[in-house]
Amino acid sequence: MALDPNTWTHKTQEAVNAALTSAREHSNPEATPDHLLAALLRQDDGVVLPVVRKLGIEPLTLRNAADEAVAALPTAYGTDTRPSRELVALFDAADSERRDLTDEYLSTEHLLLALFEADQKRPVADRRFGELSREQLLSALAEVRGSRR
């Protein structure tokens, strides 16, 4: 199951915890893919930042867009924060990426691939990853990731 923390890498666990914390701090009843994207882009020692840079995207610009989307989300007080349907679907997509790449654990790379695929469903003018192709993302991941598993 994609939402089983026992199948996540430490960096994935850190990103999810940071996303949930961000949602709570913003009084959002749900943690969304935007919370997760912002959290991934705050991991200075992770894989996501070098991949994003390799793609020619300024990480701060991407993070600011995610932060702006979070700021526009509804707020609710006195409720527990839970993953949104979109975030659960994103984890399912990331788990599919994990299987396709024959990896044992769900990593931040799989989350980035799933975020990219979700972004591709937006109108071109609204895409955060621009007009990049999946092949370009996979190539950047391969360069940064190397042979690590």
Short mmCIF file of N, CA and C in Angstrom, two decimals:
data_model
loop_
_atom_site.label_atom_id
_atom_site.label_comp_id
_atom_site.label_asym_id
_atom_site.label_seq_id
_atom_site.Cartn_x
_atom_site.Cartn_y
_atom_site.Cartn_z
N MET A 1 0.83 -1.19 0.00
CA MET A 1 0.00 0.00 0.00
C MET A 1 0.87 1.25 0.00
N ALA A 2 0.53 2.23 -0.82
CA ALA A 2 1.35 3.42 -1.01
C ALA A 2 1.45 4.29 0.25
N LEU A 3 0.44 4.28 1.09
CA LEU A 3 0.48 5.12 2.29
C LEU A 3 1.02 4.40 3.51
N ASP A 4 1.82 3.39 3.30
CA ASP A 4 2.45 2.65 4.39
C ASP A 4 3.85 3.20 4.61
N PRO A 5 4.08 3.97 5.68
CA PRO A 5 5.39 4.56 5.92
C PRO A 5 6.52 3.53 6.01
N ASN A 6 6.20 2.28 6.29
CA ASN A 6 7.23 1.25 6.35
C ASN A 6 7.84 0.96 4.99
N THR A 7 7.17 1.41 3.92
CA THR A 7 7.68 1.18 2.57
C THR A 7 8.32 2.43 1.99
N TRP A 8 8.49 3.47 2.81
CA TRP A 8 9.04 4.73 2.34
C TRP A 8 10.51 4.87 2.75
N THR A 9 11.26 5.62 1.95
CA THR A 9 12.62 5.97 2.35
C THR A 9 12.53 7.02 3.46
N HIS A 10 13.65 7.25 4.12
CA HIS A 10 13.68 8.27 5.19
C HIS A 10 13.34 9.65 4.63
N LYS A 11 13.84 9.96 3.45
CA LYS A 11 13.56 11.27 2.86
C LYS A 11 12.07 11.43 2.54
N THR A 12 11.43 10.35 2.11
CA THR A 12 9.99 10.39 1.86
C THR A 12 9.25 10.62 3.17
N GLN A 13 9.66 9.92 4.22
CA GLN A 13 9.03 10.11 5.53
C GLN A 13 9.19 11.55 6.00
N GLU A 14 10.39 12.10 5.83
CA GLU A 14 10.63 13.49 6.23
C GLU A 14 9.75 14.45 5.44
N ALA A 15 9.63 14.22 4.14
CA ALA A 15 8.82 15.11 3.29
C ALA A 15 7.35 15.04 3.68
N VAL A 16 6.84 13.85 3.93
CA VAL A 16 5.43 13.70 4.31
C VAL A 16 5.19 14.36 5.66
N ASN A 17 6.08 14.14 6.61
CA ASN A 17 5.93 14.79 7.92
C ASN A 17 5.95 16.31 7.78
N ALA A 18 6.85 16.83 6.94
CA ALA A 18 6.93 18.27 6.73
C ALA A 18 5.66 18.79 6.05
N ALA A 19 5.12 18.03 5.11
CA ALA A 19 3.88 18.43 4.42
C ALA A 19 2.71 18.48 5.40
N LEU A 20 2.60 17.46 6.25
CA LEU A 20 1.53 17.44 7.24
C LEU A 20 1.69 18.57 8.25
N THR A 21 2.92 18.83 8.66
CA THR A 21 3.19 19.94 9.59
C THR A 21 2.81 21.27 8.95
N SER A 22 3.17 21.44 7.69
CA SER A 22 2.82 22.67 6.98
C SER A 22 1.31 22.84 6.90
N ALA A 23 0.59 21.77 6.60
CA ALA A 23 -0.87 21.84 6.53
C ALA A 23 -1.45 22.26 7.89
N ARG A 24 -0.93 21.66 8.96
CA ARG A 24 -1.41 22.02 10.31
C ARG A 24 -1.09 23.49 10.62
N GLU A 25 0.12 23.92 10.29
CA GLU A 25 0.52 25.30 10.58
C GLU A 25 -0.31 26.31 9.81
N HIS A 26 -0.78 25.91 8.62
CA HIS A 26 -1.63 26.80 7.81
C HIS A 26 -3.11 26.58 8.09
N SER A 27 -3.42 25.74 9.07
CA SER A 27 -4.80 25.40 9.44
C SER A 27 -5.59 24.80 8.28
N ASN A 28 -4.88 24.08 7.41
CA ASN A 28 -5.54 23.39 6.30
C ASN A 28 -6.05 22.05 6.79
N PRO A 29 -7.31 21.71 6.52
CA PRO A 29 -7.83 20.43 6.97
C PRO A 29 -7.22 19.24 6.23
N GLU A 30 -6.66 19.52 5.04
CA GLU A 30 -6.06 18.45 4.25
C GLU A 30 -4.66 18.84 3.80
N ALA A 31 -3.78 17.85 3.78
CA ALA A 31 -2.46 18.02 3.17
C ALA A 31 -2.61 17.68 1.69
N THR A 32 -2.08 18.53 0.85
CA THR A 32 -2.25 18.39 -0.60
C THR A 32 -0.92 18.14 -1.29
N PRO A 33 -0.96 17.83 -2.58
CA PRO A 33 0.30 17.72 -3.33
C PRO A 33 1.14 18.99 -3.27
N ASP A 34 0.51 20.15 -3.13
CA ASP A 34 1.29 21.39 -3.02
C ASP A 34 2.08 21.44 -1.72
N HIS A 35 1.50 20.97 -0.63
CA HIS A 35 2.26 20.87 0.63
C HIS A 35 3.47 19.96 0.43
N LEU A 36 3.25 18.84 -0.25
CA LEU A 36 4.32 17.87 -0.46
C LEU A 36 5.41 18.44 -1.37
N LEU A 37 5.01 19.09 -2.47
CA LEU A 37 6.00 19.67 -3.38
C LEU A 37 6.87 20.69 -2.65
N ALA A 38 6.24 21.55 -1.87
CA ALA A 38 7.00 22.55 -1.12
C ALA A 38 7.96 21.87 -0.14
N ALA A 39 7.51 20.81 0.51
CA ALA A 39 8.36 20.09 1.46
C ALA A 39 9.55 19.45 0.74
N LEU A 40 9.30 18.85 -0.41
CA LEU A 40 10.39 18.22 -1.18
C LEU A 40 11.42 19.26 -1.60
N LEU A 41 10.95 20.44 -1.95
CA LEU A 41 11.85 21.50 -2.41
C LEU A 41 12.58 22.18 -1.25
N ARG A 42 12.26 21.81 -0.03
CA ARG A 42 12.97 22.32 1.15
C ARG A 42 14.01 21.31 1.65
N GLN A 43 14.11 20.17 1.02
CA GLN A 43 15.09 19.17 1.42
C GLN A 43 16.42 19.46 0.72
N ASP A 44 17.27 20.19 1.40
CA ASP A 44 18.54 20.60 0.80
C ASP A 44 19.45 19.44 0.44
N ASP A 45 19.35 18.34 1.16
CA ASP A 45 20.25 17.21 0.93
C ASP A 45 19.56 16.06 0.19
N GLY A 46 18.44 16.33 -0.44
CA GLY A 46 17.71 15.29 -1.16
C GLY A 46 18.05 15.26 -2.63
N VAL A 47 17.33 14.45 -3.37
CA VAL A 47 17.53 14.27 -4.80
C VAL A 47 16.72 15.28 -5.61
N VAL A 48 15.61 15.75 -5.07
CA VAL A 48 14.69 16.59 -5.83
C VAL A 48 15.34 17.90 -6.29
N LEU A 49 16.02 18.60 -5.41
CA LEU A 49 16.63 19.89 -5.79
C LEU A 49 17.62 19.74 -6.95
N PRO A 50 18.57 18.79 -6.90
CA PRO A 50 19.49 18.67 -8.03
C PRO A 50 18.79 18.28 -9.33
N VAL A 51 17.74 17.49 -9.24
CA VAL A 51 17.00 17.10 -10.45
C VAL A 51 16.30 18.32 -11.04
N VAL A 52 15.64 19.08 -10.19
CA VAL A 52 14.93 20.28 -10.65
C VAL A 52 15.92 21.26 -11.29
N ARG A 53 17.07 21.43 -10.66
CA ARG A 53 18.09 22.33 -11.24
C ARG A 53 18.58 21.81 -12.58
N LYS A 54 18.80 20.51 -12.68
CA LYS A 54 19.27 19.90 -13.92
C LYS A 54 18.27 20.11 -15.05
N LEU A 55 17.00 20.20 -14.70
CA LEU A 55 15.95 20.44 -15.70
C LEU A 55 15.88 21.91 -16.12
N GLY A 56 16.67 22.76 -15.46
CA GLY A 56 16.67 24.18 -15.80
C GLY A 56 15.56 24.96 -15.12
N ILE A 57 14.98 24.38 -14.08
CA ILE A 57 13.92 25.05 -13.33
C ILE A 57 14.52 25.63 -12.06
N GLU A 58 14.18 26.85 -11.75
CA GLU A 58 14.65 27.48 -10.52
C GLU A 58 13.82 26.93 -9.36
N PRO A 59 14.44 26.18 -8.44
CA PRO A 59 13.69 25.57 -7.34
C PRO A 59 12.89 26.57 -6.51
N LEU A 60 13.44 27.75 -6.27
CA LEU A 60 12.74 28.74 -5.45
C LEU A 60 11.44 29.19 -6.14
N THR A 61 11.47 29.34 -7.45
CA THR A 61 10.27 29.73 -8.19
C THR A 61 9.20 28.65 -8.07
N LEU A 62 9.62 27.41 -8.20
CA LEU A 62 8.69 26.28 -8.09
C LEU A 62 8.13 26.19 -6.67
N ARG A 63 8.99 26.36 -5.68
CA ARG A 63 8.55 26.31 -4.29
C ARG A 63 7.60 27.45 -3.96
N ASN A 64 7.90 28.64 -4.48
CA ASN A 64 7.02 29.79 -4.24
C ASN A 64 5.64 29.54 -4.82
N ALA A 65 5.57 28.91 -6.00
CA ALA A 65 4.28 28.60 -6.61
C ALA A 65 3.50 27.62 -5.73
N ALA A 66 4.20 26.63 -5.19
CA ALA A 66 3.54 25.67 -4.28
C ALA A 66 3.09 26.37 -3.00
N ASP A 67 3.94 27.24 -2.46
CA ASP A 67 3.58 27.97 -1.24
C ASP A 67 2.37 28.88 -1.47
N GLU A 68 2.30 29.51 -2.64
CA GLU A 68 1.15 30.37 -2.96
C GLU A 68 -0.13 29.54 -3.05
N ALA A 69 -0.03 28.36 -3.64
CA ALA A 69 -1.21 27.48 -3.73
C ALA A 69 -1.66 27.05 -2.33
N VAL A 70 -0.70 26.76 -1.45
CA VAL A 70 -1.03 26.38 -0.07
C VAL A 70 -1.72 27.55 0.64
N ALA A 71 -1.21 28.75 0.44
CA ALA A 71 -1.79 29.93 1.11
C ALA A 71 -3.23 30.18 0.66
N ALA A 72 -3.57 29.73 -0.54
CA ALA A 72 -4.92 29.94 -1.07
C ALA A 72 -5.91 28.85 -0.66
N LEU A 73 -5.43 27.81 0.01
CA LEU A 73 -6.30 26.70 0.40
C LEU A 73 -7.24 27.11 1.53
N PRO A 74 -8.38 26.44 1.63
CA PRO A 74 -9.30 26.73 2.74
C PRO A 74 -8.68 26.37 4.08
N THR A 75 -9.14 27.06 5.10
CA THR A 75 -8.67 26.77 6.46
C THR A 75 -9.84 26.30 7.30
N ALA A 76 -9.50 25.53 8.32
CA ALA A 76 -10.50 25.05 9.28
C ALA A 76 -9.79 24.86 10.60
N TYR A 77 -10.45 25.24 11.65
CA TYR A 77 -9.84 25.14 12.97
C TYR A 77 -10.52 24.03 13.77
N GLY A 78 -9.74 23.35 14.58
CA GLY A 78 -10.29 22.32 15.44
C GLY A 78 -10.47 20.97 14.77
N THR A 79 -9.87 20.80 13.61
CA THR A 79 -9.97 19.51 12.92
C THR A 79 -8.59 18.91 12.76
N ASP A 80 -8.55 17.61 12.60
CA ASP A 80 -7.29 16.93 12.33
C ASP A 80 -6.95 17.05 10.85
N THR A 81 -5.67 17.22 10.58
CA THR A 81 -5.22 17.29 9.19
C THR A 81 -5.08 15.88 8.65
N ARG A 82 -5.59 15.68 7.44
CA ARG A 82 -5.49 14.36 6.81
C ARG A 82 -5.04 14.55 5.36
N PRO A 83 -4.58 13.49 4.72
CA PRO A 83 -4.19 13.59 3.31
C PRO A 83 -5.43 13.82 2.44
N SER A 84 -5.31 14.70 1.47
CA SER A 84 -6.40 14.95 0.52
C SER A 84 -6.52 13.76 -0.44
N ARG A 85 -7.65 13.69 -1.13
CA ARG A 85 -7.82 12.64 -2.15
C ARG A 85 -6.73 12.75 -3.20
N GLU A 86 -6.37 13.98 -3.57
CA GLU A 86 -5.33 14.20 -4.57
C GLU A 86 -3.98 13.68 -4.08
N LEU A 87 -3.70 13.87 -2.79
CA LEU A 87 -2.43 13.39 -2.25
C LEU A 87 -2.40 11.86 -2.20
N VAL A 88 -3.51 11.25 -1.84
CA VAL A 88 -3.59 9.78 -1.84
C VAL A 88 -3.40 9.25 -3.26
N ALA A 89 -4.04 9.89 -4.23
CA ALA A 89 -3.88 9.48 -5.64
C ALA A 89 -2.44 9.66 -6.09
N LEU A 90 -1.80 10.73 -5.62
CA LEU A 90 -0.41 10.97 -5.96
C LEU A 90 0.48 9.86 -5.41
N PHE A 91 0.21 9.41 -4.20
CA PHE A 91 0.99 8.32 -3.62
C PHE A 91 0.77 7.02 -4.38
N ASP A 92 -0.45 6.79 -4.83
CA ASP A 92 -0.71 5.61 -5.65
C ASP A 92 0.08 5.67 -6.95
N ALA A 93 0.11 6.85 -7.58
CA ALA A 93 0.88 7.02 -8.81
C ALA A 93 2.38 6.86 -8.54
N ALA A 94 2.85 7.39 -7.41
CA ALA A 94 4.26 7.26 -7.05
C ALA A 94 4.62 5.80 -6.81
N ASP A 95 3.70 5.05 -6.21
CA ASP A 95 3.95 3.64 -5.97
C ASP A 95 4.02 2.88 -7.29
N SER A 96 3.23 3.28 -8.25
CA SER A 96 3.29 2.68 -9.58
C SER A 96 4.65 2.98 -10.23
N GLU A 97 5.14 4.20 -10.05
CA GLU A 97 6.47 4.57 -10.56
C GLU A 97 7.54 3.71 -9.88
N ARG A 98 7.39 3.50 -8.59
CA ARG A 98 8.35 2.67 -7.84
C ARG A 98 8.42 1.27 -8.44
N ARG A 99 7.26 0.70 -8.69
CA ARG A 99 7.22 -0.65 -9.27
C ARG A 99 7.84 -0.67 -10.67
N ASP A 100 7.51 0.35 -11.48
CA ASP A 100 8.06 0.42 -12.84
C ASP A 100 9.58 0.52 -12.83
N LEU A 101 10.12 1.20 -11.84
CA LEU A 101 11.58 1.36 -11.74
C LEU A 101 12.23 0.22 -10.94
N THR A 102 11.43 -0.73 -10.55
CA THR A 102 11.85 -1.92 -9.77
C THR A 102 12.61 -1.54 -8.50
N ASP A 103 12.12 -0.52 -7.82
CA ASP A 103 12.71 -0.12 -6.54
C ASP A 103 11.93 -0.74 -5.40
N GLU A 104 12.63 -0.97 -4.31
CA GLU A 104 12.02 -1.60 -3.15
C GLU A 104 11.21 -0.62 -2.31
N TYR A 105 11.73 0.60 -2.16
CA TYR A 105 11.08 1.59 -1.30
C TYR A 105 10.58 2.78 -2.11
N LEU A 106 9.52 3.39 -1.61
CA LEU A 106 8.95 4.59 -2.24
C LEU A 106 9.84 5.77 -1.87
N SER A 107 10.43 6.39 -2.87
CA SER A 107 11.38 7.47 -2.61
C SER A 107 10.86 8.81 -3.12
N THR A 108 11.61 9.85 -2.81
CA THR A 108 11.24 11.19 -3.26
C THR A 108 11.28 11.29 -4.78
N GLU A 109 12.10 10.48 -5.43
CA GLU A 109 12.13 10.47 -6.90
C GLU A 109 10.80 10.01 -7.46
N HIS A 110 10.21 9.00 -6.84
CA HIS A 110 8.91 8.50 -7.29
C HIS A 110 7.84 9.56 -7.07
N LEU A 111 7.94 10.27 -5.96
CA LEU A 111 6.99 11.35 -5.69
C LEU A 111 7.14 12.47 -6.73
N LEU A 112 8.38 12.80 -7.08
CA LEU A 112 8.62 13.83 -8.09
C LEU A 112 8.03 13.42 -9.44
N LEU A 113 8.22 12.16 -9.82
CA LEU A 113 7.64 11.67 -11.07
C LEU A 113 6.12 11.78 -11.05
N ALA A 114 5.52 11.42 -9.93
CA ALA A 114 4.06 11.49 -9.82
C ALA A 114 3.58 12.94 -9.84
N LEU A 115 4.31 13.83 -9.17
CA LEU A 115 3.96 15.26 -9.21
C LEU A 115 4.06 15.80 -10.63
N PHE A 116 5.09 15.37 -11.36
CA PHE A 116 5.26 15.79 -12.75
C PHE A 116 4.09 15.32 -13.60
N GLU A 117 3.72 14.05 -13.44
CA GLU A 117 2.60 13.51 -14.22
C GLU A 117 1.30 14.24 -13.91
N ALA A 118 1.07 14.56 -12.65
CA ALA A 118 -0.13 15.32 -12.28
C ALA A 118 -0.09 16.71 -12.90
N ASP A 119 1.09 17.31 -12.93
CA ASP A 119 1.25 18.64 -13.51
C ASP A 119 0.94 18.63 -15.01
N GLN A 120 1.24 17.54 -15.68
CA GLN A 120 1.00 17.44 -17.12
C GLN A 120 -0.48 17.49 -17.47
N LYS A 121 -1.34 17.26 -16.49
CA LYS A 121 -2.79 17.29 -16.72
C LYS A 121 -3.36 18.71 -16.65
N ARG A 122 -2.53 19.66 -16.22
CA ARG A 122 -2.96 21.05 -16.14
C ARG A 122 -2.89 21.68 -17.54
N PRO A 123 -3.62 22.78 -17.74
CA PRO A 123 -3.44 23.53 -18.99
C PRO A 123 -1.97 23.97 -19.10
N VAL A 124 -1.46 24.03 -20.32
CA VAL A 124 -0.04 24.33 -20.53
C VAL A 124 0.39 25.60 -19.79
N ALA A 125 -0.43 26.62 -19.82
CA ALA A 125 -0.08 27.90 -19.18
C ALA A 125 0.04 27.78 -17.66
N ASP A 126 -0.58 26.77 -17.08
CA ASP A 126 -0.57 26.60 -15.63
C ASP A 126 0.45 25.57 -15.14
N ARG A 127 1.17 24.95 -16.05
CA ARG A 127 2.11 23.90 -15.66
C ARG A 127 3.32 24.48 -14.94
N ARG A 128 3.64 23.87 -13.82
CA ARG A 128 4.79 24.32 -13.04
C ARG A 128 6.10 23.80 -13.61
N PHE A 129 6.03 22.66 -14.29
CA PHE A 129 7.24 22.08 -14.88
C PHE A 129 7.38 22.48 -16.35
N GLY A 130 6.57 23.43 -16.79
CA GLY A 130 6.66 23.92 -18.16
C GLY A 130 6.33 22.84 -19.17
N GLU A 131 7.03 22.87 -20.27
CA GLU A 131 6.77 21.92 -21.35
C GLU A 131 7.80 20.80 -21.38
N LEU A 132 8.38 20.50 -20.25
CA LEU A 132 9.34 19.40 -20.18
C LEU A 132 8.64 18.08 -20.47
N SER A 133 9.40 17.15 -20.99
CA SER A 133 8.85 15.82 -21.26
C SER A 133 9.22 14.86 -20.13
N ARG A 134 8.48 13.79 -20.07
CA ARG A 134 8.79 12.74 -19.10
C ARG A 134 10.20 12.20 -19.33
N GLU A 135 10.58 12.09 -20.59
CA GLU A 135 11.91 11.58 -20.93
C GLU A 135 13.01 12.49 -20.37
N GLN A 136 12.78 13.81 -20.43
CA GLN A 136 13.76 14.74 -19.87
C GLN A 136 13.87 14.56 -18.36
N LEU A 137 12.74 14.37 -17.71
CA LEU A 137 12.75 14.17 -16.26
C LEU A 137 13.45 12.86 -15.91
N LEU A 138 13.14 11.80 -16.63
CA LEU A 138 13.78 10.51 -16.36
C LEU A 138 15.29 10.59 -16.59
N SER A 139 15.70 11.32 -17.62
CA SER A 139 17.12 11.48 -17.90
C SER A 139 17.82 12.24 -16.77
N ALA A 140 17.19 13.32 -16.30
CA ALA A 140 17.77 14.08 -15.18
C ALA A 140 17.83 13.23 -13.92
N LEU A 141 16.78 12.46 -13.68
CA LEU A 141 16.78 11.56 -12.52
C LEU A 141 17.91 10.54 -12.61
N ALA A 142 18.08 9.97 -13.80
CA ALA A 142 19.13 8.96 -13.99
C ALA A 142 20.51 9.56 -13.74
N GLU A 143 20.72 10.79 -14.21
CA GLU A 143 22.02 11.44 -14.01
C GLU A 143 22.28 11.71 -12.53
N VAL A 144 21.28 12.20 -11.83
CA VAL A 144 21.45 12.53 -10.41
C VAL A 144 21.47 11.27 -9.56
N ARG A 145 20.61 10.36 -9.90
CA ARG A 145 20.44 9.14 -9.12
C ARG A 145 21.61 8.17 -9.33
N GLY A 146 22.12 8.10 -10.54
CA GLY A 146 23.18 7.15 -10.85
C GLY A 146 22.67 5.74 -10.70
N SER A 147 23.46 4.90 -10.14
CA SER A 147 23.07 3.49 -10.00
C SER A 147 22.53 3.18 -8.61
N ARG A 148 22.27 4.23 -7.80
CA ARG A 148 21.75 4.00 -6.45
C ARG A 148 20.37 3.39 -6.51
N ARG A 149 20.09 2.51 -5.62
CA ARG A 149 18.76 1.90 -5.51
C ARG A 149 18.33 1.96 -4.07
#
